[in-house]
Tab-separated table of C-alpha atoms in Angstrom:
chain	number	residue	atom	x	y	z
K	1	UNK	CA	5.809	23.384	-2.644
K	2	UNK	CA	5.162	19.520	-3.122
K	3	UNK	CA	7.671	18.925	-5.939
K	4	UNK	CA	10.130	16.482	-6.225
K	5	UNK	CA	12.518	15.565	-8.762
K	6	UNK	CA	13.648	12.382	-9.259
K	7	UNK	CA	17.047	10.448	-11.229
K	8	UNK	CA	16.921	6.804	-11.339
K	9	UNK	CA	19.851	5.205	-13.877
K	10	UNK	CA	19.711	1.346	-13.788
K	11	UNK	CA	22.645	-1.092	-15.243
K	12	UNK	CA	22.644	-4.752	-15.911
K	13	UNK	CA	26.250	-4.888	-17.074
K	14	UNK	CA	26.511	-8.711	-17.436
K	15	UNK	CA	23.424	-8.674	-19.747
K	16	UNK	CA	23.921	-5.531	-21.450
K	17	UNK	CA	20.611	-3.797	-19.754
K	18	UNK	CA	20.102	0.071	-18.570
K	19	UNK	CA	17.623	2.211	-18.207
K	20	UNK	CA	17.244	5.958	-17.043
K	21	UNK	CA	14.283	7.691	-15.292
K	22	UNK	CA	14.293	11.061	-15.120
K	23	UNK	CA	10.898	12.691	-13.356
K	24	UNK	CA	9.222	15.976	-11.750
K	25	UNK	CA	6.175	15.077	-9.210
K	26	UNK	CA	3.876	16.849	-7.725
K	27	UNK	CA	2.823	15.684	-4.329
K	28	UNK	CA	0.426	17.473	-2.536
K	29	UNK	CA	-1.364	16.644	1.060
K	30	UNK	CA	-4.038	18.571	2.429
K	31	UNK	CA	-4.946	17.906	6.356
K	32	UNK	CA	-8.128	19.273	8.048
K	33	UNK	CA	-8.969	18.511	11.837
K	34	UNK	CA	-12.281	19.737	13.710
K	35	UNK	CA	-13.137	19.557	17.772
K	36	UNK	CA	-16.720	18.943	17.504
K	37	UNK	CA	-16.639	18.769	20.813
K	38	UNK	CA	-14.370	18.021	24.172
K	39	UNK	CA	-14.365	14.700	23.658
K	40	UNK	CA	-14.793	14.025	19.919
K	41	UNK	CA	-11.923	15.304	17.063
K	42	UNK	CA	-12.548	14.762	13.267
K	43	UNK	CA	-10.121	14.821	10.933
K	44	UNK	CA	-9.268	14.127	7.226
K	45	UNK	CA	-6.677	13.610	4.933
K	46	UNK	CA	-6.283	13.790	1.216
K	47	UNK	CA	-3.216	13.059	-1.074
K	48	UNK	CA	-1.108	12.623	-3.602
K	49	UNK	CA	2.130	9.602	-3.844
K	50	UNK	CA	4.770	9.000	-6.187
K	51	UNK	CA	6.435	5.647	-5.490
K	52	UNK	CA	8.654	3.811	-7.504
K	53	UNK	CA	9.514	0.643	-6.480
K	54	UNK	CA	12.401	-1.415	-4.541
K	55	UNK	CA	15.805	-2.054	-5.771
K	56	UNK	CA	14.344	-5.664	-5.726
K	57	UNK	CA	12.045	-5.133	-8.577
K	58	UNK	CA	14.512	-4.694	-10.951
K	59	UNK	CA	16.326	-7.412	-12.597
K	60	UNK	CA	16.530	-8.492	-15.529
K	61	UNK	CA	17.798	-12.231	-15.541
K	62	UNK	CA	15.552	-14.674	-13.645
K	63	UNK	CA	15.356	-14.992	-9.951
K	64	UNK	CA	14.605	-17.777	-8.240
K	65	UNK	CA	12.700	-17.604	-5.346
K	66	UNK	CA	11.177	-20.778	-4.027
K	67	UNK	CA	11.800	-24.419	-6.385
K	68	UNK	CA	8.495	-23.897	-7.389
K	69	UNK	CA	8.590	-19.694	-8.575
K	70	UNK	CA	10.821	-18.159	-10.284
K	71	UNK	CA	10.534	-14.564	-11.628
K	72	UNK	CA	11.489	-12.162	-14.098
K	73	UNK	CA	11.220	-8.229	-13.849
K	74	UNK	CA	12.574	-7.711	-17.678
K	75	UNK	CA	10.288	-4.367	-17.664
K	76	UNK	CA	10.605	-0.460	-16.778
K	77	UNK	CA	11.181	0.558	-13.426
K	78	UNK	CA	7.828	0.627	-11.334
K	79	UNK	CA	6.197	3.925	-11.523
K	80	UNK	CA	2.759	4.446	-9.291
K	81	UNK	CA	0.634	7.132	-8.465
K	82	UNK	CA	-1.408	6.719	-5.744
K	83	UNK	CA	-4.722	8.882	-4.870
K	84	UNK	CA	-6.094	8.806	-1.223
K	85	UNK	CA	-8.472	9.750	1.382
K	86	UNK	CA	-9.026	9.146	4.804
K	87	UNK	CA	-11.634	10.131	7.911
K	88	UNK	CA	-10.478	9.662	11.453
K	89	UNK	CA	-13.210	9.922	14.514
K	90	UNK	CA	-11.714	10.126	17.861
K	91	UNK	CA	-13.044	9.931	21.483
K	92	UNK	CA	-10.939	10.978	24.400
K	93	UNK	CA	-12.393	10.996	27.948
K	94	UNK	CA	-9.791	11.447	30.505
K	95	UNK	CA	-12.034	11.137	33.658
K	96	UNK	CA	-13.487	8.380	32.694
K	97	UNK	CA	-10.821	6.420	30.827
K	98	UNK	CA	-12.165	5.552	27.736
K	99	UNK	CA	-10.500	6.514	24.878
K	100	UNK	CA	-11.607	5.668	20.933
K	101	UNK	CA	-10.303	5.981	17.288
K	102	UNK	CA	-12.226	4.446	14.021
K	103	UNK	CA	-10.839	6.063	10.269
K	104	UNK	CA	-11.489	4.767	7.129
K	105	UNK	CA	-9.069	5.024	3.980
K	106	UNK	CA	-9.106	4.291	0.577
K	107	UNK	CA	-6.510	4.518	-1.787
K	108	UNK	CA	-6.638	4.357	-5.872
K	109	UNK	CA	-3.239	3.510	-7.253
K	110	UNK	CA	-2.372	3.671	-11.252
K	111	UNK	CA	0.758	1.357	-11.893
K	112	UNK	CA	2.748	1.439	-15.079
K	113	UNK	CA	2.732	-2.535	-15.095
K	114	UNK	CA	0.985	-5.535	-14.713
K	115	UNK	CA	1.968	-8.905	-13.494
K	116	UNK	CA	1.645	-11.900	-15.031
K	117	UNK	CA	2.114	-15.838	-13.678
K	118	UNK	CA	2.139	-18.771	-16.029
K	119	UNK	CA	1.080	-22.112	-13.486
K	120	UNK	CA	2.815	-24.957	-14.647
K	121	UNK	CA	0.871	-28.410	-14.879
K	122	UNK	CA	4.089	-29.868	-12.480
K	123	UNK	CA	2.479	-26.368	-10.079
K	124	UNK	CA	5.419	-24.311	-10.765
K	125	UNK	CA	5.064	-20.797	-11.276
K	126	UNK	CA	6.552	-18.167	-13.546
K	127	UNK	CA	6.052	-14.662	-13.083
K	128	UNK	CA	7.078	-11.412	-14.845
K	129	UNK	CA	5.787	-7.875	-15.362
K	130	UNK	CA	4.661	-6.296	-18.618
K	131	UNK	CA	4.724	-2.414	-19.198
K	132	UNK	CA	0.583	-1.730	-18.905
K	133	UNK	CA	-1.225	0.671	-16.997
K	134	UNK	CA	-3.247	-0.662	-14.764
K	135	UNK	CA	-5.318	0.614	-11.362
K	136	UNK	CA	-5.613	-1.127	-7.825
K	137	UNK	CA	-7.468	-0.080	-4.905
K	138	UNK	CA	-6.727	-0.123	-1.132
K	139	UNK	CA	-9.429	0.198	1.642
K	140	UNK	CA	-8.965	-0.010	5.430
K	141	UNK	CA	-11.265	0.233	8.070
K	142	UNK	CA	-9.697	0.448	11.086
K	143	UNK	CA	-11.463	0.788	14.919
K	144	UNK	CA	-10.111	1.005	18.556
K	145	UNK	CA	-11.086	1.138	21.913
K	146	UNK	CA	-9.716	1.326	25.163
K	147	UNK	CA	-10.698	1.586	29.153
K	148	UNK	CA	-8.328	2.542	31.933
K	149	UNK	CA	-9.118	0.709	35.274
K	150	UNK	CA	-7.504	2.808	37.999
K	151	UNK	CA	-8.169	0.282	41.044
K	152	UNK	CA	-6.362	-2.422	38.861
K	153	UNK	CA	-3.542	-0.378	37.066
K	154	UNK	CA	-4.881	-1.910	33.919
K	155	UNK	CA	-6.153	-1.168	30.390
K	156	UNK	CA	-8.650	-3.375	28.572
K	157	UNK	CA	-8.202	-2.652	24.591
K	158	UNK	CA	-10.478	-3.927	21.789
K	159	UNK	CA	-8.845	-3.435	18.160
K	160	UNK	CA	-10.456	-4.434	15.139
K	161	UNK	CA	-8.951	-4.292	11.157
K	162	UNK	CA	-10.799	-5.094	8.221
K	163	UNK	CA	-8.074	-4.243	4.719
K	164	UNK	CA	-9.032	-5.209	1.048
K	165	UNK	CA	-7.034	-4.696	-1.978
K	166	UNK	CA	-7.866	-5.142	-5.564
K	167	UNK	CA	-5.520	-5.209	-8.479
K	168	UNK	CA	-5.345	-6.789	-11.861
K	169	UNK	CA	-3.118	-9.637	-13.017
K	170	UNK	CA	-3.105	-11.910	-15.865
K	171	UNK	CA	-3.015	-15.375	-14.488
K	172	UNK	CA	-2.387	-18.179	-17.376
K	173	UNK	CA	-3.087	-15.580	-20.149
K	174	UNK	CA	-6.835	-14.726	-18.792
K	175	UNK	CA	-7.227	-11.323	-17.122
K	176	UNK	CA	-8.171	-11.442	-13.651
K	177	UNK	CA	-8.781	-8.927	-10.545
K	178	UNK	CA	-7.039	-10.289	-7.541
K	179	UNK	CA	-8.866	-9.758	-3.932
K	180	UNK	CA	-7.213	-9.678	-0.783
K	181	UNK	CA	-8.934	-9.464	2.789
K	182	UNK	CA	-7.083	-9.449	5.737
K	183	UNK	CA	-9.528	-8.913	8.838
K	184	UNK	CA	-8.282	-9.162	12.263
K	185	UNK	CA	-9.241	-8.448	16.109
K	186	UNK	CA	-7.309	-8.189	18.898
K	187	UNK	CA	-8.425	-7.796	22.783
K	188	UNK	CA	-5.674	-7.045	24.741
């Protein structure tokens, strides 16, 4: 059965701060995987996370982590549930050599806070976290191929990666959606 249980007690005793966590989850995965034919498997995957943070997340003085940003996490422990999918495609040849994988994911994650940064006129920046739910998304498309040369005792391998991730944040007091793209290819 996918339940956990989970404790978390947290103590600040030089500024008088705890808190206490106590949770049940439910965590399910489901897994499905089809030959369609000798060379070609499909497969997907659905679930369900719990995650909760780092140790680092908590504090509840201010941190300092470059001169110019400093940050305090003066709010509940991080609490996310995360809701994802993902299709695989794979090729496998032997004889020939040529082997292939492409999957696509996407992942909706509901936090229990939001992040904030105040930008300083001098550029310095000042960020905390404020108890509101909130939902980011993950997507990943992800594609490999490969080619086995027997008379030179060498693979050839083209990868490709293209990863975007949306989440809210408040950035000088006006709401904002955050975009990250990360795309990358590598022939090796």
């Amino acid at each position: 059965m996918p339940l956990n249980f989970y404790d978390f007690t947290i103590r600040d005793t030089p500024l008088q701060q705890q808190q206490r966590r106590k949770q049940f989850t439910f965590e399910p995965r489901l897994n499905a995987s089809y030959d369609a034919t000798p060379f070609w498997t499909l497969s997907t995957t659905i679930d369900r996370q719990n995650t909760f943070g780092e140790i680092d997340d908590v504090f509840y003085g201010y941190l300092l982590r470059t001169y110019r940003n400093i940050e305090r996490r003066n709010a509940p422990l991080p609490a996310n549930v995360s809701h994802g999918g993902r299709l695989n495609a794979s090729y496998r040849n032997p004889v020939a050599s040529i082997f292939g994988h492409i999957s696509y994911s996407k992942r909706l994650i509901d936090n229990n806070l939001i992040y904030i940064t105040q930008i300083n006129a001098n550029g310095a920046a000042e960020s905390y976290a404020l108890a509101l739910s909130n939902r980011a998304t993950n997507q990943v498309l992800m594609a490999q191929v490969s080619k086995y040369f027997t008379e030179l005792s060498t693979q050839v391998t083209l990868e490709g990666q293209f990863m975007q991730t949306e989440r809210p944040q408040i950035i000088n007091g006006v709401a904002a959606t955050v975009r990250n793209q990360i795309r990358s290819m590598v022939f090796d």
